C-alpha cells in the first residue's frame, strides 16, 4: 500500500491496521510509506526483496557485498531489513539459511546506505490491487457504488461507502 491507500483505509478499517506487506527492494524504497507506517505503528513486511528494479549484479551492490564479504543478495536483504522492514524469504538450501542468519550481525554503514539509496528508481512499493482480496473488494465496490481505479482511488471509494467496503466479504465488519 502507498500512503494515500493507508490514509484512506485507516478511518474505514474495522480492525486496526497493524501490518502491511509490500514490495521493498534496492531501487524501490518508498520512504513516505516507511515514515507513515512508523508514525501509525504499522509494521512493514517486504516480499520479493531480491526482485526489484536493481539486479544483484549491479556494480554498486557488488561493491558493497565485496566490502562486507557477503553475497550481493545478502546486501539487498540487509538494505531492506536495516530500514526496519521484516523480510519474507524462503530457501531450500542450508547455505542460504546460514548466510541469511548472519545478516543479523551486519550493519551497513552510512556510505553503503547512501550508495544504495542513490539507485532509487521509484517510490511504489507494492501491487496491492493485484492481490485477490483487493480484486474482490474492487469488484464489490464496482457493482454496488462506484467504478474505482486501482490503489488510492479504490480506497477513497471504500472510505466514502463503508457499507460497500464491508459487503465485499474480505474485511471484518466489526459487528
CSV table of C-alpha atoms in Angstrom, one decimal:
chain,number,residue,atom,x,y,z
A,1,UNK,CA,0.0,0.0,0.0
A,2,UNK,CA,1.2,3.5,-0.6
A,3,UNK,CA,0.5,6.5,1.7
A,4,UNK,CA,-2.8,7.5,0.0
A,5,UNK,CA,-4.0,3.9,0.3
A,6,UNK,CA,-3.1,3.8,4.0
A,7,UNK,CA,-4.7,7.2,4.7
A,8,UNK,CA,-8.0,6.1,3.1
A,9,UNK,CA,-8.0,2.7,4.8
A,10,UNK,CA,-7.2,3.7,8.4
A,11,UNK,CA,-10.5,5.5,9.0
A,12,UNK,CA,-12.7,2.8,7.5
A,13,UNK,CA,-10.9,-0.2,8.8
A,14,UNK,CA,-13.0,-2.0,11.4
A,15,UNK,CA,-9.9,-4.0,12.5
A,16,UNK,CA,-6.9,-1.8,13.3
A,17,UNK,CA,-4.2,-1.8,10.6
A,18,UNK,CA,-1.2,-3.2,12.3
A,19,UNK,CA,0.9,-4.6,9.4
A,20,UNK,CA,1.3,-4.1,5.7
A,21,UNK,CA,3.1,-6.4,3.3
A,22,UNK,CA,4.6,-4.6,0.4
A,23,UNK,CA,7.5,-4.9,-2.1
A,24,UNK,CA,10.6,-3.2,-0.9
A,25,UNK,CA,13.9,-3.7,-2.6
A,26,UNK,CA,17.1,-1.9,-3.6
A,27,UNK,CA,15.8,0.7,-6.0
A,28,UNK,CA,12.3,0.6,-4.7
A,29,UNK,CA,12.1,2.0,-1.2
A,30,UNK,CA,9.1,4.1,-0.5
A,31,UNK,CA,10.4,6.3,2.3
A,32,UNK,CA,7.0,8.0,2.6
A,33,UNK,CA,5.4,4.6,3.4
A,34,UNK,CA,8.1,3.8,5.9
A,35,UNK,CA,7.6,7.1,7.7
A,36,UNK,CA,3.8,6.8,7.6
A,37,UNK,CA,3.9,3.3,8.9
A,38,UNK,CA,6.2,4.3,11.8
A,39,UNK,CA,4.0,7.2,12.7
A,40,UNK,CA,0.9,4.9,12.9
A,41,UNK,CA,2.5,1.8,14.5
A,42,UNK,CA,2.1,-0.2,11.3
A,43,UNK,CA,4.7,-3.0,10.9
A,44,UNK,CA,6.1,-3.3,7.4
A,45,UNK,CA,7.0,-6.6,5.8
A,46,UNK,CA,8.7,-7.0,2.4
A,47,UNK,CA,8.2,-9.7,-0.1
A,48,UNK,CA,10.2,-10.2,-3.3
A,49,UNK,CA,13.1,-8.2,-1.8
A,50,UNK,CA,15.6,-9.8,-4.2
A,51,UNK,CA,13.4,-9.0,-7.2
A,52,UNK,CA,13.5,-5.2,-7.5
A,53,UNK,CA,14.5,-2.8,-10.2
A,54,UNK,CA,18.2,-3.2,-9.4
A,55,UNK,CA,19.8,-6.5,-10.2
A,56,UNK,CA,22.0,-8.3,-7.8
A,57,UNK,CA,25.0,-7.9,-10.2
A,58,UNK,CA,24.7,-4.1,-10.2
A,59,UNK,CA,28.2,-2.7,-9.6
A,60,UNK,CA,27.2,-0.7,-6.5
A,61,UNK,CA,25.6,-3.8,-4.9
A,62,UNK,CA,28.6,-5.9,-5.8
A,63,UNK,CA,31.0,-3.3,-4.3
A,64,UNK,CA,29.1,-3.2,-1.0
A,65,UNK,CA,29.0,-7.0,-1.0
A,66,UNK,CA,32.7,-7.3,-1.5
A,67,UNK,CA,33.4,-4.7,1.2
A,68,UNK,CA,31.4,-6.8,3.7
A,69,UNK,CA,32.5,-10.2,2.3
A,70,UNK,CA,28.8,-11.3,1.7
A,71,UNK,CA,26.8,-12.0,-1.3
A,72,UNK,CA,25.0,-9.4,-3.3
A,73,UNK,CA,21.7,-11.0,-2.3
A,74,UNK,CA,22.8,-10.5,1.4
A,75,UNK,CA,23.4,-6.8,0.7
A,76,UNK,CA,19.9,-6.5,-0.8
A,77,UNK,CA,18.2,-8.2,2.1
A,78,UNK,CA,20.2,-6.3,4.7
A,79,UNK,CA,19.5,-2.9,3.0
A,80,UNK,CA,15.7,-3.5,3.4
A,81,UNK,CA,15.8,-5.1,6.8
A,82,UNK,CA,18.1,-2.3,8.1
A,83,UNK,CA,15.3,0.1,7.2
A,84,UNK,CA,13.2,-1.7,9.9
A,85,UNK,CA,11.2,-3.8,7.5
A,86,UNK,CA,10.7,-7.5,8.1
A,87,UNK,CA,11.6,-9.8,5.3
A,88,UNK,CA,9.6,-12.7,3.8
A,89,UNK,CA,12.0,-15.1,2.4
A,90,UNK,CA,12.3,-18.8,1.6
A,91,UNK,CA,15.1,-21.1,0.9
A,92,UNK,CA,15.7,-24.8,0.3
A,93,UNK,CA,19.4,-24.6,0.8
A,94,UNK,CA,21.2,-24.7,4.1
A,95,UNK,CA,23.9,-22.4,2.9
A,96,UNK,CA,21.4,-19.6,2.1
A,97,UNK,CA,19.8,-20.0,5.5
A,98,UNK,CA,23.2,-19.7,7.2
A,99,UNK,CA,24.0,-16.6,5.2
A,100,UNK,CA,20.6,-15.0,5.9
A,101,UNK,CA,21.0,-15.6,9.6
A,102,UNK,CA,24.5,-13.9,9.5
A,103,UNK,CA,22.8,-10.7,8.3
A,104,UNK,CA,21.6,-10.1,11.9
A,105,UNK,CA,25.2,-9.3,12.9
A,106,UNK,CA,25.9,-7.0,9.9
A,107,UNK,CA,25.3,-3.2,9.8
A,108,UNK,CA,25.6,-1.3,6.5
A,109,UNK,CA,27.4,1.9,7.2
A,110,UNK,CA,26.0,5.4,6.2
A,111,UNK,CA,28.0,5.4,2.9
A,112,UNK,CA,26.7,1.9,1.9
A,113,UNK,CA,23.2,3.0,2.6
A,114,UNK,CA,23.7,6.3,0.7
A,115,UNK,CA,25.2,4.5,-2.3
A,116,UNK,CA,22.3,2.0,-2.4
A,117,UNK,CA,19.8,4.9,-1.9
A,118,UNK,CA,21.2,6.5,-5.0
A,119,UNK,CA,19.9,3.6,-7.0
A,120,UNK,CA,16.3,4.5,-6.2
A,121,UNK,CA,14.1,4.3,-9.3
A,122,UNK,CA,10.7,4.9,-8.0
A,123,UNK,CA,8.6,5.0,-4.8
A,124,UNK,CA,5.9,2.5,-5.5
A,125,UNK,CA,6.3,-0.5,-3.1
A,126,UNK,CA,3.6,-2.9,-3.9
A,127,UNK,CA,1.0,-4.1,-6.3
A,128,UNK,CA,-1.8,-4.3,-3.7
A,129,UNK,CA,-4.6,-4.2,-6.3
A,130,UNK,CA,-3.3,-7.4,-7.8
A,131,UNK,CA,-3.9,-9.3,-4.5
A,132,UNK,CA,-7.1,-11.5,-4.6
A,133,UNK,CA,-8.8,-9.8,-1.6
A,134,UNK,CA,-8.3,-6.4,-3.1
A,135,UNK,CA,-9.6,-7.5,-6.5
A,136,UNK,CA,-12.7,-8.9,-4.7
A,137,UNK,CA,-13.2,-5.6,-2.9
A,138,UNK,CA,-12.8,-3.6,-6.1
A,139,UNK,CA,-15.4,-5.8,-7.9
A,140,UNK,CA,-17.8,-5.4,-5.0
A,141,UNK,CA,-17.4,-1.7,-5.0
A,142,UNK,CA,-17.9,-1.6,-8.7
A,143,UNK,CA,-21.2,-3.5,-8.5
A,144,UNK,CA,-22.5,-1.5,-5.5
A,145,UNK,CA,-21.4,2.1,-5.9
A,146,UNK,CA,-18.5,3.2,-8.0
A,147,UNK,CA,-16.0,2.3,-10.6
A,148,UNK,CA,-12.7,2.9,-8.8
A,149,UNK,CA,-9.3,2.6,-10.4
A,150,UNK,CA,-6.5,0.9,-8.5
A,151,UNK,CA,-4.9,2.0,-5.3
A,152,UNK,CA,-5.9,5.2,-3.7
A,153,UNK,CA,-9.0,5.6,-5.9
A,154,UNK,CA,-10.4,2.3,-4.8
A,155,UNK,CA,-9.6,3.1,-1.1
A,156,UNK,CA,-11.3,6.5,-1.5
A,157,UNK,CA,-14.4,4.9,-2.9
A,158,UNK,CA,-14.4,2.4,0.0
A,159,UNK,CA,-14.0,5.2,2.5
A,160,UNK,CA,-17.0,7.0,1.0
A,161,UNK,CA,-19.1,3.8,1.0
A,162,UNK,CA,-18.3,1.8,4.2
A,163,UNK,CA,-21.3,-0.5,3.6
A,164,UNK,CA,-19.9,-1.5,0.2
A,165,UNK,CA,-16.5,-1.9,1.8
A,166,UNK,CA,-17.9,-4.4,4.3
A,167,UNK,CA,-20.1,-6.1,1.6
A,168,UNK,CA,-17.0,-7.3,-0.3
A,169,UNK,CA,-16.7,-10.0,2.3
A,170,UNK,CA,-13.0,-9.9,2.9
A,171,UNK,CA,-12.9,-7.3,5.7
A,172,UNK,CA,-14.2,-7.7,9.2
A,173,UNK,CA,-17.5,-5.8,9.7
A,174,UNK,CA,-16.8,-5.1,13.4
A,175,UNK,CA,-20.4,-6.1,14.3
